[in-house]
Coordinates of C-alpha atoms and ligand atoms in Angstrom, one line a residue:
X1 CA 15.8 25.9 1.6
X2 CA 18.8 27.8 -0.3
X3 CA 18.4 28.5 -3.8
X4 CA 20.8 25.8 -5.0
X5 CA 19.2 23.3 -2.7
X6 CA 15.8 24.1 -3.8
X7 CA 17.0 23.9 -7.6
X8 CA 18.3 20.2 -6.8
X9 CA 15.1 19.6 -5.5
X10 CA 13.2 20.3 -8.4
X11 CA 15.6 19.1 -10.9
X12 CA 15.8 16.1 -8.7
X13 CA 11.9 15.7 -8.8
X14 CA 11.6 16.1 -12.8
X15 CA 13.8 13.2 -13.5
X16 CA 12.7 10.9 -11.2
X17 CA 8.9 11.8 -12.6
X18 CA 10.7 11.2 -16.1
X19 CA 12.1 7.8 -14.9
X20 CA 8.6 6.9 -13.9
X21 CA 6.8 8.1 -16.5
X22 CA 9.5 6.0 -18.8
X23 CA 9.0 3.0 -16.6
X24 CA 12.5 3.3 -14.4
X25 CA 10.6 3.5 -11.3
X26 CA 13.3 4.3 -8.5
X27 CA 11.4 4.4 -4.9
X28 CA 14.0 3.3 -2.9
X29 CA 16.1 6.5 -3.2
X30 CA 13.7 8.7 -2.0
X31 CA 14.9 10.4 1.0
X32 CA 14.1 14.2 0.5
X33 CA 10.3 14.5 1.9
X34 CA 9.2 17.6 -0.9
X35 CA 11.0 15.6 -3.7
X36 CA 8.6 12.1 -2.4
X37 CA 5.7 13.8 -1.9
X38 CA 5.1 15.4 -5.3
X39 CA 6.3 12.1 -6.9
X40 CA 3.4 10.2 -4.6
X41 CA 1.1 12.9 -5.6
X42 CA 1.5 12.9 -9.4
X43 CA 1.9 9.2 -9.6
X44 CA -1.2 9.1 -7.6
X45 CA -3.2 11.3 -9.9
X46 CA -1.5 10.0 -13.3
X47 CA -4.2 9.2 -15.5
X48 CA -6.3 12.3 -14.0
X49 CA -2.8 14.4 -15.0
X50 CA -2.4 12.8 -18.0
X51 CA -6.0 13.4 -19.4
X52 CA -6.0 17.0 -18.4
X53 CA -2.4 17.6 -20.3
X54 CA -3.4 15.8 -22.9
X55 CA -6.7 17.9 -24.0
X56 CA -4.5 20.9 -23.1
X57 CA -1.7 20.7 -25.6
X58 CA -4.3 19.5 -28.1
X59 CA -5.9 22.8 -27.6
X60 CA -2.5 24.0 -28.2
X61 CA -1.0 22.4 -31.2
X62 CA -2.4 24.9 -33.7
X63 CA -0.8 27.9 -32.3
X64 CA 1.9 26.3 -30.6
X65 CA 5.0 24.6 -31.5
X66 CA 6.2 22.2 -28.5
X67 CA 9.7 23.1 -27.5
X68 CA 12.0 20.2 -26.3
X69 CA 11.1 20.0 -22.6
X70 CA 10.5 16.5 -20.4
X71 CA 6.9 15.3 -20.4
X72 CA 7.6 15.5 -16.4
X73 CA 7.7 19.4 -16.6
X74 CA 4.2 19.6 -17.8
X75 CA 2.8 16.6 -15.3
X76 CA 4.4 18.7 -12.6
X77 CA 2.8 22.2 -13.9
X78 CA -0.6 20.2 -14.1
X79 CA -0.3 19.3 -10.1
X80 CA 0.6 22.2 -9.1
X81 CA -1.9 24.3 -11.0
X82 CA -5.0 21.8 -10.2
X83 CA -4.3 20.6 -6.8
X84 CA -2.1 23.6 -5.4
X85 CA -3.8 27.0 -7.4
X86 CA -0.3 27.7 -7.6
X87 CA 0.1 31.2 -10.1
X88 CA 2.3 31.5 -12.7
X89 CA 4.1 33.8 -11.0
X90 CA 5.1 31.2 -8.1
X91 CA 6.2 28.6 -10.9
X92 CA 7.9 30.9 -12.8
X93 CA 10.5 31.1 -9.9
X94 CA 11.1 27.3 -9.8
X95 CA 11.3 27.2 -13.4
X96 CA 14.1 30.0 -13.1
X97 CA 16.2 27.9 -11.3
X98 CA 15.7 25.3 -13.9
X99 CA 17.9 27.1 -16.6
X100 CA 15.1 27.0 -19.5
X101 CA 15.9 29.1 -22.6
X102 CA 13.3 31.9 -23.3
X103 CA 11.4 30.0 -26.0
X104 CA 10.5 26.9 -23.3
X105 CA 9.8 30.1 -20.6
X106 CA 7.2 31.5 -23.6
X107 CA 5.8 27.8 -24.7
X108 CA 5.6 27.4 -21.0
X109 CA 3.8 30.5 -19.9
X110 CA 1.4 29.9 -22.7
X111 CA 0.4 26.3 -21.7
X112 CA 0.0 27.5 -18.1
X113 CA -2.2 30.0 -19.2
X114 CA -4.0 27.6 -21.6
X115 CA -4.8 25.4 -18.5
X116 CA -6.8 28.0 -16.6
X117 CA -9.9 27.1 -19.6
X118 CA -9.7 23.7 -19.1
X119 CA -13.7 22.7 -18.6
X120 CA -14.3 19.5 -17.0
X121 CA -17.7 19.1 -18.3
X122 CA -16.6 19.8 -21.7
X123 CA -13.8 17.5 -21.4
X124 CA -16.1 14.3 -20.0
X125 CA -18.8 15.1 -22.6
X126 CA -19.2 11.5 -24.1
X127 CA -17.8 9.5 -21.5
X128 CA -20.1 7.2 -19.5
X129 CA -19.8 7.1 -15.4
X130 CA -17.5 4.6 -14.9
X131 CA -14.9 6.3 -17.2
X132 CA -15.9 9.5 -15.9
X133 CA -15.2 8.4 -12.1
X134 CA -12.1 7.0 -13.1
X135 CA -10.7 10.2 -14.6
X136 CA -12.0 12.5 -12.3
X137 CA -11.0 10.3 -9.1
X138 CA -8.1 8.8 -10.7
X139 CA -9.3 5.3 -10.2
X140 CA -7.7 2.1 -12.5
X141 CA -10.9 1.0 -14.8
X142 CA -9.4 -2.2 -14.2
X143 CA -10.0 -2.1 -10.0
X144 CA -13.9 -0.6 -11.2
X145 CA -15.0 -3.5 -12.8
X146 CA -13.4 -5.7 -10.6
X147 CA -15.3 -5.1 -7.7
X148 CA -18.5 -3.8 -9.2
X149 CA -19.9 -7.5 -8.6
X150 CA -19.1 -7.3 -4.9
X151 CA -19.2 -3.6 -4.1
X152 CA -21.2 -0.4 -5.2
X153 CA -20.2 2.1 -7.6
X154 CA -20.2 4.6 -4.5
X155 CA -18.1 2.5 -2.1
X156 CA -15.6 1.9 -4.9
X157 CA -15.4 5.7 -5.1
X158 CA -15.0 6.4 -1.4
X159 CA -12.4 3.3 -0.3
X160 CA -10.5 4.8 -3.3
X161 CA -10.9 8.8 -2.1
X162 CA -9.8 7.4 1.4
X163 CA -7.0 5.5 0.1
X164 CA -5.9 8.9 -1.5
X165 CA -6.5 10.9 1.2
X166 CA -4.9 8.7 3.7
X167 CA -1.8 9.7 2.9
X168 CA -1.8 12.9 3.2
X169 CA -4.2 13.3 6.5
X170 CA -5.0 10.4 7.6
X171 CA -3.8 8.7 10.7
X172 CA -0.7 6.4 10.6
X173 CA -0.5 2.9 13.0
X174 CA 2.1 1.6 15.3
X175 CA 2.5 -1.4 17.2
X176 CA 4.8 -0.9 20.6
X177 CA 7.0 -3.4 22.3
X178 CA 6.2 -5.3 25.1
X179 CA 8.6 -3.7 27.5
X180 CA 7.6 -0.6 26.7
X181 CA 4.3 0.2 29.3
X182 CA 1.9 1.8 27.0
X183 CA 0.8 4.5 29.6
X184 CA 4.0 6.3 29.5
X185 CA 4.4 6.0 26.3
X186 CA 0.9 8.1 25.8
X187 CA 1.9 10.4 28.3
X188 CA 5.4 11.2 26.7
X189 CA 3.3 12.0 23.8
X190 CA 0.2 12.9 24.5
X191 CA 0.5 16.6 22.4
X192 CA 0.6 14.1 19.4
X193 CA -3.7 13.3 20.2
X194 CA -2.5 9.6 20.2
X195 CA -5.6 7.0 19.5
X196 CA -5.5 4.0 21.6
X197 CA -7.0 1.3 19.1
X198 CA -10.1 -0.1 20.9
X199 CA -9.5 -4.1 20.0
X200 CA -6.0 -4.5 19.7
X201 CA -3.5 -3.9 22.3
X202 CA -0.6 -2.4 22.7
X203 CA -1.8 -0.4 18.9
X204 CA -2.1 3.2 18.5
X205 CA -3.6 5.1 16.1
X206 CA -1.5 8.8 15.4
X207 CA -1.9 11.7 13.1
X208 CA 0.4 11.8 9.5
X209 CA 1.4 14.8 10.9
X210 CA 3.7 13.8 13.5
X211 CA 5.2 10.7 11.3
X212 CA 8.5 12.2 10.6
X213 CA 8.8 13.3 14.5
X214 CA 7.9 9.7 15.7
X215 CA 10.4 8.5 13.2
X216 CA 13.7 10.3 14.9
X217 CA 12.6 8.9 18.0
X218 CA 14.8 6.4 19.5
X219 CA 11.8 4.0 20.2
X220 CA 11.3 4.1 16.1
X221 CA 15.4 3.7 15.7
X222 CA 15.7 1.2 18.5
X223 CA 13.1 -0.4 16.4
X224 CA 11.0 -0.7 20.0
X225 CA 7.7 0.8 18.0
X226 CA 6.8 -0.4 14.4
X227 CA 4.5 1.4 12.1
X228 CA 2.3 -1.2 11.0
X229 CA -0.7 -1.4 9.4
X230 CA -3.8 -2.5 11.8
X231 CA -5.0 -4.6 9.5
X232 CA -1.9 -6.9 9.5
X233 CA -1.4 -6.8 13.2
X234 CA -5.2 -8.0 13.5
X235 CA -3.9 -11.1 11.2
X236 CA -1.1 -12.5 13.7
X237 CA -3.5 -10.9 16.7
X238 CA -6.2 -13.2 15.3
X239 CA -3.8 -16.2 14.7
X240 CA -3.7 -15.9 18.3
X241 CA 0.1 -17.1 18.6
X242 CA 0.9 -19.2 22.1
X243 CA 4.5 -20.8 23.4
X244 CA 5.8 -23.9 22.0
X245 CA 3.6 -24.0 19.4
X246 CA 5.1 -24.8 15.7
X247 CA 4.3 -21.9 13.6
X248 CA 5.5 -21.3 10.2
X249 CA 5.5 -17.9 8.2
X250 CA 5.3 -18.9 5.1
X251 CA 5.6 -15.6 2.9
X252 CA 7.4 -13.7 5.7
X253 CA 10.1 -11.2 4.3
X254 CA 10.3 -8.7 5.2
X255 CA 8.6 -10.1 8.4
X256 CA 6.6 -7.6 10.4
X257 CA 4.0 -10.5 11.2
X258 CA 6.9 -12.6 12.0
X259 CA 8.3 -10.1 14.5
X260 CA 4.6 -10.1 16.1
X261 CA 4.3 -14.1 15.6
X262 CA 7.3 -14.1 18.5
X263 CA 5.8 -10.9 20.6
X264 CA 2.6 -12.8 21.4
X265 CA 3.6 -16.0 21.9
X266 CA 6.1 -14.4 24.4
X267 CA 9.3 -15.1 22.4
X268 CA 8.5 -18.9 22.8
X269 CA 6.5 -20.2 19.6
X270 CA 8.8 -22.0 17.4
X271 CA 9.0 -20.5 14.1
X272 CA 9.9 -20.8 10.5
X273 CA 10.0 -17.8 8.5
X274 CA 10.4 -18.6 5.2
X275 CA 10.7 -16.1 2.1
X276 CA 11.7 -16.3 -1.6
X277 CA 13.3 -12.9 -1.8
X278 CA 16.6 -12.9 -0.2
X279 CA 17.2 -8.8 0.2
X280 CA 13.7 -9.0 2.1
X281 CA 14.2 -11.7 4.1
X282 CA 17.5 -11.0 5.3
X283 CA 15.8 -8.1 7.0
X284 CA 14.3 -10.5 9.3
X285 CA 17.5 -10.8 11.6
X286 CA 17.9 -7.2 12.5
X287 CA 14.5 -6.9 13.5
X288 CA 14.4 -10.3 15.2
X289 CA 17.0 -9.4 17.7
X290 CA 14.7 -6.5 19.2
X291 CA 12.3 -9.1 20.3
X292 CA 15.2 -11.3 22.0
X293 CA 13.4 -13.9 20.7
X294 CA 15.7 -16.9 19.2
X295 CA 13.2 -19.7 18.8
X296 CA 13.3 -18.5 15.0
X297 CA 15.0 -20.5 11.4
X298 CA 15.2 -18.1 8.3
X299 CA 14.4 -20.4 5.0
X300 CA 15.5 -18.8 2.1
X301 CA 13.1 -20.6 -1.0
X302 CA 9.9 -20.7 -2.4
X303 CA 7.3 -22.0 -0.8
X304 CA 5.8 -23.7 -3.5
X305 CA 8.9 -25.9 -4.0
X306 CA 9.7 -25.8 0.1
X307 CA 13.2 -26.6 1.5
X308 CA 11.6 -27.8 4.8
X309 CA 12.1 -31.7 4.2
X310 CA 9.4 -33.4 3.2
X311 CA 9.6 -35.6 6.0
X312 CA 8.4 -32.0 8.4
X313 CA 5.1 -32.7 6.6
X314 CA 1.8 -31.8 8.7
X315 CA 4.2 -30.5 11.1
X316 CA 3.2 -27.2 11.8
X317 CA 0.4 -26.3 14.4
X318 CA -0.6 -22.8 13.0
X319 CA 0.8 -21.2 9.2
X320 CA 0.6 -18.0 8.3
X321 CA 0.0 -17.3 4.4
X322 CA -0.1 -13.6 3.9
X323 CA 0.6 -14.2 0.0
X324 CA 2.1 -11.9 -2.7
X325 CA -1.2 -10.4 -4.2
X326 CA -1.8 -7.8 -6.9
X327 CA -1.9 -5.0 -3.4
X328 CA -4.8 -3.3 -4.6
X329 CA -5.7 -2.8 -1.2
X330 CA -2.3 -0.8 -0.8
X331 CA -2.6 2.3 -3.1
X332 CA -2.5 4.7 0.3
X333 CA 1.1 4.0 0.3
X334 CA 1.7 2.3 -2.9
X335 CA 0.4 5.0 -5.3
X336 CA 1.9 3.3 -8.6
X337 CA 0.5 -0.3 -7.9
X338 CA -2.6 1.4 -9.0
X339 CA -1.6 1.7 -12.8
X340 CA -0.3 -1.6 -12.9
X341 CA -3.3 -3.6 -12.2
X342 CA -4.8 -5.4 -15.1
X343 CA -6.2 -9.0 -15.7
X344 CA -2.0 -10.7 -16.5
X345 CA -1.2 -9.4 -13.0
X346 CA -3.9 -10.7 -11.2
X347 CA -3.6 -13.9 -12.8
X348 CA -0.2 -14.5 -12.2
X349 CA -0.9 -14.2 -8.5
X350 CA -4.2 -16.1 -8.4
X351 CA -2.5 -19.2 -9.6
X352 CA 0.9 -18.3 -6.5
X353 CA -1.6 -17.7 -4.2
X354 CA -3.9 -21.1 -5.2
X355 CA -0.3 -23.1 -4.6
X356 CA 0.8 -21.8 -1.8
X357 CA -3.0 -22.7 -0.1
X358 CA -2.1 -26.0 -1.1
X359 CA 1.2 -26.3 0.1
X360 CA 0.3 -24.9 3.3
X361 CA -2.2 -27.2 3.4
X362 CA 0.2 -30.0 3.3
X363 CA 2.2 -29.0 5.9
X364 CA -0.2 -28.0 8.5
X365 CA -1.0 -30.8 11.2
X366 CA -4.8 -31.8 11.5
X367 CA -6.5 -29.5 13.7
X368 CA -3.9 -26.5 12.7
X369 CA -5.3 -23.3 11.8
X370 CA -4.2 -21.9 8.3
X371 CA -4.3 -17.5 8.5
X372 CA -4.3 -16.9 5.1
X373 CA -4.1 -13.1 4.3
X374 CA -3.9 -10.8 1.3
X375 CA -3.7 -7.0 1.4
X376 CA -6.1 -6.8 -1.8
X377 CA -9.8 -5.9 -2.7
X378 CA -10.3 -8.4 -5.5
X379 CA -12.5 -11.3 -4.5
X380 CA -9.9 -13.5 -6.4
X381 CA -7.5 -12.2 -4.0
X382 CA -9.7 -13.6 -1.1
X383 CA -13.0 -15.6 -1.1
X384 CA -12.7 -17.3 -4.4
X385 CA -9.5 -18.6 -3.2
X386 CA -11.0 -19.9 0.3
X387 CA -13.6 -21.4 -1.4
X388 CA -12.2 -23.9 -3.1
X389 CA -10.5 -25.5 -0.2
X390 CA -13.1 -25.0 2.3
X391 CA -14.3 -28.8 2.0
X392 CA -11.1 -29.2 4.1
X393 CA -11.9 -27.4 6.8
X394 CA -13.8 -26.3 9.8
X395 CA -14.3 -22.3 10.1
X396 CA -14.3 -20.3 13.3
X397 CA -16.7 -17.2 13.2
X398 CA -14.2 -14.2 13.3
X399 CA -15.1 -11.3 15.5
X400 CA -17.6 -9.2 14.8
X401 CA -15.2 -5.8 14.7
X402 CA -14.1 -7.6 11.4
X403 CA -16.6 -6.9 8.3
X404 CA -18.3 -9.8 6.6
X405 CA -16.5 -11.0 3.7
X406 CA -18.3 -10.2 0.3
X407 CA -21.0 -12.5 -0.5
X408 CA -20.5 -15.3 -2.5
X409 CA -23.5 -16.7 -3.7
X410 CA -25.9 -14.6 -1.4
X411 CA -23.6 -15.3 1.6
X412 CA -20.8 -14.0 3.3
X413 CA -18.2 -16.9 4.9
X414 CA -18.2 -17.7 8.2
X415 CA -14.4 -17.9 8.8
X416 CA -13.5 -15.4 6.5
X417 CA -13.7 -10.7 7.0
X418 CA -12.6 -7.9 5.2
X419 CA -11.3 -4.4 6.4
X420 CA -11.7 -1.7 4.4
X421 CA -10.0 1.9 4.9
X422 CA -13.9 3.8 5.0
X423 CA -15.0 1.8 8.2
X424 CA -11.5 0.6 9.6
X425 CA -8.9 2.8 8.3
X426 CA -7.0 1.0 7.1
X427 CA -5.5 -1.5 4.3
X428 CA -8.4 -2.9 2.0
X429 CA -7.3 -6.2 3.1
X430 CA -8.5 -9.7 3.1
X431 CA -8.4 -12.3 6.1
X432 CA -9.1 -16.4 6.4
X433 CA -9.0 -18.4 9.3
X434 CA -9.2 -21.8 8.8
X435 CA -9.1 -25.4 11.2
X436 CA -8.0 -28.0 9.1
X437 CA -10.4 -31.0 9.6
X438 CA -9.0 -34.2 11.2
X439 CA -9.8 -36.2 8.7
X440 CA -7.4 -34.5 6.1
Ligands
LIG1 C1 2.8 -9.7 1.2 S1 4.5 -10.0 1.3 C2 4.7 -10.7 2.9 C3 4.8 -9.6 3.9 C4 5.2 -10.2 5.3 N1 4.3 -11.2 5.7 C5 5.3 -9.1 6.3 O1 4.3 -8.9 7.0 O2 6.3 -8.4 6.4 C6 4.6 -11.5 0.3 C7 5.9 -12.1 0.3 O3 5.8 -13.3 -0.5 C8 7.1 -13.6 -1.0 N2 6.9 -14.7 -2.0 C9 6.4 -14.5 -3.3 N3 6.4 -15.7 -3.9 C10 6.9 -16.6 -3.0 C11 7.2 -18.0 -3.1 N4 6.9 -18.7 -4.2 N5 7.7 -18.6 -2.0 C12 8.0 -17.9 -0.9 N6 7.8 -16.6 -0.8 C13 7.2 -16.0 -1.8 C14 7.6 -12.3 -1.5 O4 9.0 -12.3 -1.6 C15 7.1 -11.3 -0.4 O5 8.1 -11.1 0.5

């Protein structure tokens, strides 16, 4: 990178950090790979960050007056100095290129300095475990005691550490077309130690290392492979779509199950894919037209208040439900949904998610099997919703390379699993299969 570049870079960086840290959150322009992944990182480690700057410019203020610098500067020197070892020589030359005057260079030397004593254990004195592991591991309190009732303080620890670490080492997912034969596809990149998943076909497991490679392929641009989590191709896999049959997507935008909906059942199951977010859902189309599948209706509405006529009711033979949900399950690649869970947020989809069961209840045919999905740890998310509806249905066992689904009660439901990114890599996510009785 040139000088000028690299000082756009940074620059760049700092502000959008800024605009984060002043709630302007602007992910979408992100195309520059350094710029993202430092603003990943630090949003990923903003409370760790935060507690770290904080004790350090207390130990400052008596000797120290603060010059007018963003807060971002300082989050940024943190990073780099805790996660990087990164010497104050090395910064000094970014911070050249960031025209600071000489009494921000001195304020700024000093507080790098001043971060070299930071002592953990003197820092934590007084806290008790829980805080303590949500400092040191950057973990919301909020997501702790949620799932201390259904999980240990240890698993919380390491689904959280693997979340982190996932996206930065981990392995990334794609799903590949139908007309693509799978063998040559290996074999045209077999230097990439490709991972054929053992359960779900056509689904290959490959390091983060060669994303931005696959991603200027023209199988990626011709939209012939799609990175997908396995978890969510393991929902439509299990909804096991087949021709002719009705099948309505209820939450679909921006449709990646929808897409796989039509691959399975051959292009010939008739769908609805219906969204509430236009932008998202008019993403559908594009995608749509890889799979030459045109057995397909885009709804644009909510779900809760459907436009499919009331007459349609207990029409469909299989609906999908993979609901809005808090996507606590998502922090790998969603690093800021982390700081905004908290008790409003969950609420607000626990009551969506209740309406749309009921809905999609309404509109599924007796016998029809409801997948209702959520990419979320919280057992609000998942079994507590299941099990006030189960009275309606019959369960099918799901397969045994799906985990149990946290016990309710002292048991785990039959129709119901959970992945988690320590045994499956991937998602924490949340699965339901349901039959709905006859009788309904
Ligand atoms: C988890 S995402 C769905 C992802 C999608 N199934 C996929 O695999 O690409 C949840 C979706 O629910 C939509 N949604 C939220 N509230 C809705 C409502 N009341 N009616 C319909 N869709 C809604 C959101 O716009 C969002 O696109």
């Amino acid at each position: 990178m040139n000088t000028s570049k690299k000082s756009q870079g940074i620059q760049l960086l700092l502000d959008l950090i800024q605009n984060y840290l002043d709630d302007n959150y602007v992910k979408q322009y992100l195309e520059d790979n350094y710029v993202k992944h430092y603003l990943m990182e630090i949003i990923r480690y903003k409370n760790k960050i935060k507690f770290i700057l904080n004790k350090t410019l207390r130990s400052m203020k008596y000797d120290m007056k603060q010059p007018l610098f963003q807060d971002s500067l300082l989050f940024y020197a943190v990073y780099v100095f805790f996660w990087e070892k990164k010497n104050l020589k090395k910064i000094k030359k970014e911070l050249l290129l960031l025209s600071l005057n000489r009494e921000q260079i001195q304020y700024f030397q000093r507080f790098y300095d001043r971060l070299s004593y930071f002592n953990w254990e003197i820092a934590l004195k007084g806290k008790n475990e829980k805080e303590q592991l949500s400092i040191q591991k950057a973990i919301p309190t909020f997501f702790i005691n949620k799932l201390l009732p259904v999980m240990s303080l240890d698993d919380i620890k390491l689904n959280s550490e693997k979340m982190d670490n996932q996206a930065r080492k981990g392995y990334f997912t794609i799903r590949i077309n139908s007309e693509i034969d799978l063998d040559e596809f290996e074999n045209k990149f077999k230097y990439f130690n490709l991972v054929r998943d053992e359960i779900i076909p056509k689904t290959i497991h490959i390091p983060l290392k060669h994303k931005s490679k696959i991603i200027t392929t023209h199988f990626y641009q011709e939209n012939k492979i799609i990175i997908q989590d396995k978890a969510s191709i393991a929902s439509v896999f299990l909804m096991d779509p087949q021709p002719n049959e009705k099948i309505c997507d209820l939450c679909a935008a921006p449709g990646m199950k929808t897409r796989l909906i039509a691959q399975l059942s051959n292009n010939k199951a008739k769908i609805v894919a219906l969204d509430f977010n236009w932008d998202r859902l008019k993403k559908i189309r594009p995608m749509m037209q890889k799979t030459s599948s045109k057995n397909y209706h885009l709804v644009h509405g909510d779900g809760l208040n459907s436009p499919i006529r009331e007459t349609k009711n207990a029409f469909f033979d299989k609906i999908l439900l993979d609901a809005p949900c808090t996507g606590s399950g998502t922090f790998s690649t969603h690093p800021e949904l982390k700081w905004r869970q908290n008790q409003k947020f969950l609420n607000q989809n626990v009551f969506l998610q209740r309406d749309l069961i009921e809905k999609a209840i309404n509109m599924l045919k007796p016998g029809g099997i409801l997948l209702y999905s959520t990419c979320s740890f919280y057992p609000e998310e998942g079994e507590l919703q299941i099990i006030k509806v189960l009275d309606r249905f019959e369960v099918e066992k799901l397969p045994s390379w799906i985990s149990p689904s946290y016990k309710i009660n002292n048991s785990s439901f039959r129709g119901a699993g959970r992945f988690f990114p320590t045994i499956h890599k991937t998602n924490g996510f949340f699965i339901a299969k349901l039959k709905k009785k006859n009788s309904n």
